[in-house]
Tab-separated table of C-alpha atoms and ligand atoms in Angstrom:
chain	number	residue	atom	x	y	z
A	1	UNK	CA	36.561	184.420	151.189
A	2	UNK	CA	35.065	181.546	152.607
A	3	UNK	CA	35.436	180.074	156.360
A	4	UNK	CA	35.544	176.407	157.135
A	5	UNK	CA	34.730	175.203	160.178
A	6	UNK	CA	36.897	172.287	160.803
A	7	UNK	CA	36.650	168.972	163.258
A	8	UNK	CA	38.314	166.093	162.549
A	9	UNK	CA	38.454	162.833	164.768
A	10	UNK	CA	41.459	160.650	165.156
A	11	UNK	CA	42.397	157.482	166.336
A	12	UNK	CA	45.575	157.195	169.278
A	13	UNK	CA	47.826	154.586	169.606
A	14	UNK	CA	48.026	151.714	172.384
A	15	UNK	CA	51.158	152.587	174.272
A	16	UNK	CA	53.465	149.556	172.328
A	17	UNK	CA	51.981	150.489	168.585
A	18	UNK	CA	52.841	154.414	169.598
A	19	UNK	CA	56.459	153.372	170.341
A	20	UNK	CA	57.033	151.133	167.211
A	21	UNK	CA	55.623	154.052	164.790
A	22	UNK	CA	57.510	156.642	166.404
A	23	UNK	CA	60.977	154.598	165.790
A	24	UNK	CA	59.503	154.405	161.961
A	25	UNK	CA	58.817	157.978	161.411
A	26	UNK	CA	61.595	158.791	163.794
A	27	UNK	CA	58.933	161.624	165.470
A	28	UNK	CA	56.287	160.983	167.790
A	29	UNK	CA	52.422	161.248	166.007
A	30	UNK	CA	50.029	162.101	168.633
A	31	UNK	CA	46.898	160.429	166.664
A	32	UNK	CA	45.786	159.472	163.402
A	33	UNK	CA	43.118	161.044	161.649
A	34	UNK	CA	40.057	158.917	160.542
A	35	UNK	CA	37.492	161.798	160.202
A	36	UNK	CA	37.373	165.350	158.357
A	37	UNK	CA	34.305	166.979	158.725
A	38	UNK	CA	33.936	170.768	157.433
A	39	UNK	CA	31.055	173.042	156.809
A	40	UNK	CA	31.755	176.100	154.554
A	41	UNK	CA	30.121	179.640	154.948
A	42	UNK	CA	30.619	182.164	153.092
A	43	UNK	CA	31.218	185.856	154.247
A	44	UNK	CA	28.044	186.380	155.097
A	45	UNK	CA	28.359	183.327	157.589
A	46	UNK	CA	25.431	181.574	155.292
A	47	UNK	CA	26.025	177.675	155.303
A	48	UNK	CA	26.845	177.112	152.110
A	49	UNK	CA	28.890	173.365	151.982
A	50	UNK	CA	29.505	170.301	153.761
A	51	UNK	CA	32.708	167.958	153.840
A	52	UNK	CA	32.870	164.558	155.868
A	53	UNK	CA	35.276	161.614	154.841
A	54	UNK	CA	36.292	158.392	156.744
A	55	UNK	CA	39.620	157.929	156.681
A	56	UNK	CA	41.142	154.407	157.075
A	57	UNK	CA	44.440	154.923	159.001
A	58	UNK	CA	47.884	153.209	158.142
A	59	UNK	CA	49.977	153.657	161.345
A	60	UNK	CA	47.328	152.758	164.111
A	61	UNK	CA	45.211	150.589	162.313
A	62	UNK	CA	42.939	149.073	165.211
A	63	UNK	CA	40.309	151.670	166.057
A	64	UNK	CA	41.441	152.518	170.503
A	65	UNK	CA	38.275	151.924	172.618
A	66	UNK	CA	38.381	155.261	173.911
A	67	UNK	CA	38.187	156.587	170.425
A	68	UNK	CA	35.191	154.009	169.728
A	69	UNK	CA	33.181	154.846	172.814
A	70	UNK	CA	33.519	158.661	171.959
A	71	UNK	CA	32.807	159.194	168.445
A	72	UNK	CA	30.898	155.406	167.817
A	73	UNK	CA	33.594	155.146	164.344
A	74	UNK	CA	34.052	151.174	164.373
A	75	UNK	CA	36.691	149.135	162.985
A	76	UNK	CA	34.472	147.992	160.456
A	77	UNK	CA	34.095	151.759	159.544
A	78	UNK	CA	37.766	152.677	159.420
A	79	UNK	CA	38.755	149.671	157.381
A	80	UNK	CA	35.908	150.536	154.553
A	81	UNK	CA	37.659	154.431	154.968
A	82	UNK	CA	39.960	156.060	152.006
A	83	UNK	CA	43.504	156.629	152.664
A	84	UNK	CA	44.561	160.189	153.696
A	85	UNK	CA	46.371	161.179	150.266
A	86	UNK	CA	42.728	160.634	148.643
A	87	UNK	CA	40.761	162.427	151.775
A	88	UNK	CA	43.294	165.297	151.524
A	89	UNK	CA	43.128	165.989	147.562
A	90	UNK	CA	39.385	165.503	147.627
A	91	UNK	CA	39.289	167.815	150.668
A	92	UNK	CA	41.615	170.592	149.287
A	93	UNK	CA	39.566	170.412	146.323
A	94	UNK	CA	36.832	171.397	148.387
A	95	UNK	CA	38.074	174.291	150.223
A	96	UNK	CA	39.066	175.853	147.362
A	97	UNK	CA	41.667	178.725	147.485
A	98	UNK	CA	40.098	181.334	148.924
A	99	UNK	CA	39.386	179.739	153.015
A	100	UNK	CA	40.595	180.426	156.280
A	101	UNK	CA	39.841	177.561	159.190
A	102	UNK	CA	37.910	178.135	161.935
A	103	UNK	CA	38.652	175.552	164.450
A	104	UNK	CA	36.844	175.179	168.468
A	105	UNK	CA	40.356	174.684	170.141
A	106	UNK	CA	43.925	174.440	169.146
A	107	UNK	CA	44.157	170.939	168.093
A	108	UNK	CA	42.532	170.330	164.949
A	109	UNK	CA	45.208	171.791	162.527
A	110	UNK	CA	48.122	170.567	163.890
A	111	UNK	CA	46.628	167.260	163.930
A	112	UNK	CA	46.437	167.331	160.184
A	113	UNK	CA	49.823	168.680	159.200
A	114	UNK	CA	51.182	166.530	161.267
A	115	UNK	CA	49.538	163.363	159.577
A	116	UNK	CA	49.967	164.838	155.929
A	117	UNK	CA	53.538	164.912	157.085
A	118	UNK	CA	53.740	161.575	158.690
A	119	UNK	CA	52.494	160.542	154.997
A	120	UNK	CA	55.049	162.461	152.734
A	121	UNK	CA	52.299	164.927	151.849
A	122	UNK	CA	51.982	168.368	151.076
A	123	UNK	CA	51.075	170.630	154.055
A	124	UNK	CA	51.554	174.339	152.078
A	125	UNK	CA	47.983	174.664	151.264
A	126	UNK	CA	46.636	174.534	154.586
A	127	UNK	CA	45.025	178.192	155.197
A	128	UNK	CA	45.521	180.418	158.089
A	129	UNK	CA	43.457	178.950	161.130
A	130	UNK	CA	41.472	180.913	163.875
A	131	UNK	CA	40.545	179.132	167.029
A	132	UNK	CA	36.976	180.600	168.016
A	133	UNK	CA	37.573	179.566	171.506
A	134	UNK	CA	39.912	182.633	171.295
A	135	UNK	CA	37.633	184.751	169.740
A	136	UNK	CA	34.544	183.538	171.781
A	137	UNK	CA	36.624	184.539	174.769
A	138	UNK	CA	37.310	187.781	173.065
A	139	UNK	CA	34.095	188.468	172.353
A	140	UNK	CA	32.299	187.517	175.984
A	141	UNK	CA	33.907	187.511	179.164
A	142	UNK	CA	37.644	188.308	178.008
A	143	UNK	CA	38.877	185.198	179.769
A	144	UNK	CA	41.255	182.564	178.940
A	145	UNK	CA	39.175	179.484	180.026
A	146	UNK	CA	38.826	176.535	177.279
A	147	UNK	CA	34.876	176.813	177.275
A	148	UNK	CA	33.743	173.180	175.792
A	149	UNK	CA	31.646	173.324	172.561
A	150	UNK	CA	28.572	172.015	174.433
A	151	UNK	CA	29.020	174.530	177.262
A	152	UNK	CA	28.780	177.832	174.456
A	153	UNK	CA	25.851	176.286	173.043
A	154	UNK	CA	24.350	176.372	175.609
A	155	UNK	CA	24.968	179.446	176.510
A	156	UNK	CA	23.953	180.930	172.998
A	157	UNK	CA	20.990	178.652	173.514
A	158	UNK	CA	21.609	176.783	170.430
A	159	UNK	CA	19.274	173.592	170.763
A	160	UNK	CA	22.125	169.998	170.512
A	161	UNK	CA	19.779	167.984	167.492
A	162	UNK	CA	22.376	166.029	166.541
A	163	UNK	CA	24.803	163.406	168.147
A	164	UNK	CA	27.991	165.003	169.160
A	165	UNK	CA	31.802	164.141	168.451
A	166	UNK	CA	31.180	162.839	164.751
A	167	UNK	CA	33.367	165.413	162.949
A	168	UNK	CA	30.517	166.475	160.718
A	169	UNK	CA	28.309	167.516	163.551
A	170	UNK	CA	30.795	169.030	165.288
A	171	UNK	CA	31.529	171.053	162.737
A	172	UNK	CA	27.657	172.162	162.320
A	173	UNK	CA	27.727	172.942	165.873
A	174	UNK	CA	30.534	175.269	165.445
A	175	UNK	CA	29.144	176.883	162.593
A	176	UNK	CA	26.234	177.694	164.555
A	177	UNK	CA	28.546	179.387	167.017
A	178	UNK	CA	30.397	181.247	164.319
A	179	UNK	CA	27.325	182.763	163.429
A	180	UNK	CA	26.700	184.243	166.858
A	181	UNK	CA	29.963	185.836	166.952
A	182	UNK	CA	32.032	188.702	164.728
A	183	UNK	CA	34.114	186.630	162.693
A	184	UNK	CA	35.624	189.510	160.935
A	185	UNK	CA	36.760	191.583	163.836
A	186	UNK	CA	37.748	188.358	166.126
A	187	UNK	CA	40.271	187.250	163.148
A	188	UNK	CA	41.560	191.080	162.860
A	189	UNK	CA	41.948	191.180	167.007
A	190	UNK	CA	43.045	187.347	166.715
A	191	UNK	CA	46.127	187.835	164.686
A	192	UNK	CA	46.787	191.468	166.713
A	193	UNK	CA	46.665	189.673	169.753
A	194	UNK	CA	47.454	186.109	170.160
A	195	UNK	CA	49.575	185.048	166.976
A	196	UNK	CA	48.699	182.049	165.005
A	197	UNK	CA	48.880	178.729	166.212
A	198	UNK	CA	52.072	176.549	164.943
A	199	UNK	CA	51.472	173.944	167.026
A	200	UNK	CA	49.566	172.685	169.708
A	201	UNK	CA	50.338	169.057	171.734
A	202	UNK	CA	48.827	167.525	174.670
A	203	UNK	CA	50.906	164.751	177.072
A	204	UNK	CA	50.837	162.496	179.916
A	205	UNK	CA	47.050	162.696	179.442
A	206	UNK	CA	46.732	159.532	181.750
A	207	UNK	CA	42.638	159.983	181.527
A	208	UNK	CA	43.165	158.726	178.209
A	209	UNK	CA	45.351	156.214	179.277
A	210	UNK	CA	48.381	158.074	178.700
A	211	UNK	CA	51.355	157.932	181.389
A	212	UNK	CA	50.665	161.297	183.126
A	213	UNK	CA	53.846	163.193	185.015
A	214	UNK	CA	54.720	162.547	188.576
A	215	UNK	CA	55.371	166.723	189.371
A	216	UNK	CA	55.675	169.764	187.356
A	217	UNK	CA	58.926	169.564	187.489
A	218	UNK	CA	59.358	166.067	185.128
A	219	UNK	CA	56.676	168.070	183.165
A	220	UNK	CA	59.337	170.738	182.798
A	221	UNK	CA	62.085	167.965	181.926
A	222	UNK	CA	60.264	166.601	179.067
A	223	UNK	CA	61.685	167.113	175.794
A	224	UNK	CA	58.430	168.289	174.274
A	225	UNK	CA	59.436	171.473	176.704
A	226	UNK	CA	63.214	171.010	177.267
A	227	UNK	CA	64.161	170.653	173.248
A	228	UNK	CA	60.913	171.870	171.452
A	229	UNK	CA	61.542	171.656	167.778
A	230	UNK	CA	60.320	174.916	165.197
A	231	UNK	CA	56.853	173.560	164.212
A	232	UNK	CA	57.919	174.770	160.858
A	233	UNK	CA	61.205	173.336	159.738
A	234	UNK	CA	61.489	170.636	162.843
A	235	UNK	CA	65.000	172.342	163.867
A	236	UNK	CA	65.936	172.717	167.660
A	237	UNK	CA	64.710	176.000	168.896
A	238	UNK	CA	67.108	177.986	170.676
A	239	UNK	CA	65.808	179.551	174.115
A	240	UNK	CA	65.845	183.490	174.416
A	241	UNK	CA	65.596	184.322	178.050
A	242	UNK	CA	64.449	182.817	180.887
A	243	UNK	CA	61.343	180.768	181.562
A	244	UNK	CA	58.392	182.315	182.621
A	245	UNK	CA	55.950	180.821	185.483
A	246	UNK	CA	52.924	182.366	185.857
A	247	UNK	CA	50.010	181.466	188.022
A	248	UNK	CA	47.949	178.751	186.975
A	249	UNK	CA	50.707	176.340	186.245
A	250	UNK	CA	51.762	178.307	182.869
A	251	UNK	CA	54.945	178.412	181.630
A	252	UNK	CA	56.208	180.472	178.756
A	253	UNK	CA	59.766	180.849	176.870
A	254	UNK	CA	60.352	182.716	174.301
A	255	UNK	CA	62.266	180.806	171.340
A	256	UNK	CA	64.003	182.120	168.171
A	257	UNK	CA	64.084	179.660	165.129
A	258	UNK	CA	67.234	180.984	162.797
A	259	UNK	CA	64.688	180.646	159.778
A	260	UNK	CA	61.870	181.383	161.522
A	261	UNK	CA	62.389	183.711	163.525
A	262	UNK	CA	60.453	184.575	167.238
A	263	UNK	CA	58.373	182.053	168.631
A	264	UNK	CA	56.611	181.835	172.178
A	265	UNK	CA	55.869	178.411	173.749
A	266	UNK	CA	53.654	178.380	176.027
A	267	UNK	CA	52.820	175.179	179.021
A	268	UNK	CA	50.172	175.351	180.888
A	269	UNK	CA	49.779	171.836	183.585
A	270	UNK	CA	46.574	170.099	184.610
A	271	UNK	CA	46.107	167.227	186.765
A	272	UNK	CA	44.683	163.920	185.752
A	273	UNK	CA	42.426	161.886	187.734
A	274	UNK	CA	44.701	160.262	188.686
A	275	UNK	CA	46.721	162.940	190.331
A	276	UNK	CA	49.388	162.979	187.747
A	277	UNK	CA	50.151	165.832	185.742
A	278	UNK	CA	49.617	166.861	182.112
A	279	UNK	CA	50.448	169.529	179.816
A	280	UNK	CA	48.884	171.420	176.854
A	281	UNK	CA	52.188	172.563	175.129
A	282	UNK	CA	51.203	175.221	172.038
A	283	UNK	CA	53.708	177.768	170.246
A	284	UNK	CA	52.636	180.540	168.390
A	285	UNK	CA	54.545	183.248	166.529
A	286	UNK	CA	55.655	186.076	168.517
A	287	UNK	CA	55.748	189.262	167.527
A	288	UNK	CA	57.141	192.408	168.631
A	289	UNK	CA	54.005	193.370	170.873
A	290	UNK	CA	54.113	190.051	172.448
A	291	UNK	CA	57.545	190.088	172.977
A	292	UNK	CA	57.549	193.325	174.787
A	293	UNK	CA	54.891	191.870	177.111
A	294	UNK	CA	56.220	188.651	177.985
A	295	UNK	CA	59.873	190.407	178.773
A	296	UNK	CA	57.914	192.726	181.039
A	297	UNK	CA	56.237	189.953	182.753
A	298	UNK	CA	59.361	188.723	183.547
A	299	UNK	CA	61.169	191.323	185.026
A	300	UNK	CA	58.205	191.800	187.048
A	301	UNK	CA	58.420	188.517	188.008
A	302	UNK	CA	62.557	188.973	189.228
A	303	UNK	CA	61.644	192.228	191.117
A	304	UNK	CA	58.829	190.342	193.068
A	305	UNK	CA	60.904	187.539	194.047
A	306	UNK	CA	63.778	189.692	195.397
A	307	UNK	CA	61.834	191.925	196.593
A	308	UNK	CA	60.579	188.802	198.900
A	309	UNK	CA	63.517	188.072	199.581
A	310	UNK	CA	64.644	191.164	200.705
A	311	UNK	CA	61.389	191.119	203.166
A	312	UNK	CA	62.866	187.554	204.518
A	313	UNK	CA	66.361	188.901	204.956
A	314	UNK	CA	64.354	191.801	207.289
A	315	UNK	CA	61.668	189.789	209.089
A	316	UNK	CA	63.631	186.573	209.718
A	317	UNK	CA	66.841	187.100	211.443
A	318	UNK	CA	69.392	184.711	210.370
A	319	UNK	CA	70.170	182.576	213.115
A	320	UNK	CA	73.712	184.076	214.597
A	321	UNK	CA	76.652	181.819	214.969
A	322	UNK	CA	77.140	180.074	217.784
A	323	UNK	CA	80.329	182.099	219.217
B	1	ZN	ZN1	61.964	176.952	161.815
């Protein structure tokens, strides 16, 4: 088996394109892809392969400046780029049957099936993906924190020779990472623990000119959270449960898909710079360990809260009516 570590880059909309595309595909794409850059190791996490391909995109066709000013692609670049259908055969070739994806964060994968989508293609071949974030986290301080790319590096003091946030590089980087860590045993404790990521969205990212969310509570109201569709088949998911808030502004519900059966999504809020909110929405399959946890979590949750509210009932008299 061979692991590719994956990065792609990907152009976003200005706000009026984003609106006309999303009446024309009648869902909302979050970015178009106009990088894949891969490196392949094999088992022995040797390098063994590289993959990089400039994609020229068809919905958002003028490069953002945001997009430009991070990973230097121009618009002369994009419009010499192949179309997707060629970038994805070409890159399928490549991978071969026999790959899982090893990603640095959630986004990456869903990215992709969501464009092959958007463009009528084939999404069945994609292999399983591990995020290495998780199993960096795993295999260091056991926390949940998003550690950037740059930030691990450094840490595994792995010297930065190239630019980064040009897919290819990126993708070096991470397989430098990979080889620090115990790919084998963080995929076997990945898919134990954590399910595999369906789908992964970020919104009202205002510090990418986004409209960010005036409280958690509009957050809450958005459709991406009120009426989240199965990543799979795009039906409505049904709710199972309540909604659970943890600390850290993290929401999770438990969903069942009638084809697909138990899914968790999970919302966790940040603020902008602006002081607006945004929200990293993912959903993973959830299995019967995960389930057990999550329904424990919230019946701790309702004992807390009336416990509290017995201690009110005690400590605050309720103010006696006037006779
Ligand atoms: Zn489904």
């Amino acid at each position: 088996m061979n692991y590719i570590l994956l990065d792609l880059e990907w152009n976003q909309a200005y706000a009026e394109q984003a609106m006309a595309v999303q009446k024309r595909l009648g869902t909302r794409l979050r970015g178009e892809v106009i990088q894949i850059g891969a490196v392949k190791m094999d088992e022995d996490k040797q390098i063994c392969g590289s993959f990089s391909v400039i994609i020229k995109p068809k919905f958002f066709r003028r490069i953002h400046r945001h997009v430009m000013q991070l990973t230097g692609i121009t618009q002369d670049m994009i419009d010499m780029g192949i179309p997707l259908e060629e970038a994805n055969a070409r890159f399928r070739r490549w991978c071969g049957d026999n790959a899982v994806f090893l990603t640095w964060g959630p986004d990456d994968v869903p990215m992709l099936t969501d464009n092959l989508r958007a463009n009528g293609l084939d999404t069945g071949w994609v292999p399983p993906v591990y995020d290495l974030q998780v199993i960096y986290n795993m295999q260091t301080d056991g926390s949940s924190r998003q550690r950037s790319l740059e930030y691990v590096m450094e840490q595994f003091e792995i010297e930065q020779r190239l630019p980064a946030h040009d897919a290819l590089n990126d993708a070096y980087f991470t397989a430098l990472v990979a080889a620090r860590l115990d790919i084998k045993k963080g995929i076997a404790m990945y898919s134990d623990r954590r399910g595999q990521y369906l789908d992964a969205v970020e919104f009202g990212n205002a510090d990418v000119g986004e409209k960010g969310f005036s409280s958690p509570e509009q957050v809450l109201k958005d459709d991406l959270v009120e009426k989240p569709e199965c990543p799979l088949c795009h039906k409505r998911l049904e709710f199972v449960g309540k909604m659970l808030h943890a600390k850290g502004q993290r929401y999770s519900q438990l969903c069942k898909c009638g084809e697909h059966g138990s899914l968790m999504m999970n919302v966790r809020l940040a603020r902008n710079i602006n002081g607006t909110f945004r929200a990293k929405r993912t959903i993973v399959e959830a299995d019967a360990d995960m389930i057990a946890t999550h329904q424990e979590k919230i019946s701790r949750a309702q004992t807390e809260k009336s416990a509290k509210r017995r201690r009110r009932r005690y400590t605050r008299p309720a103010t006696a009516k006037q006779a």
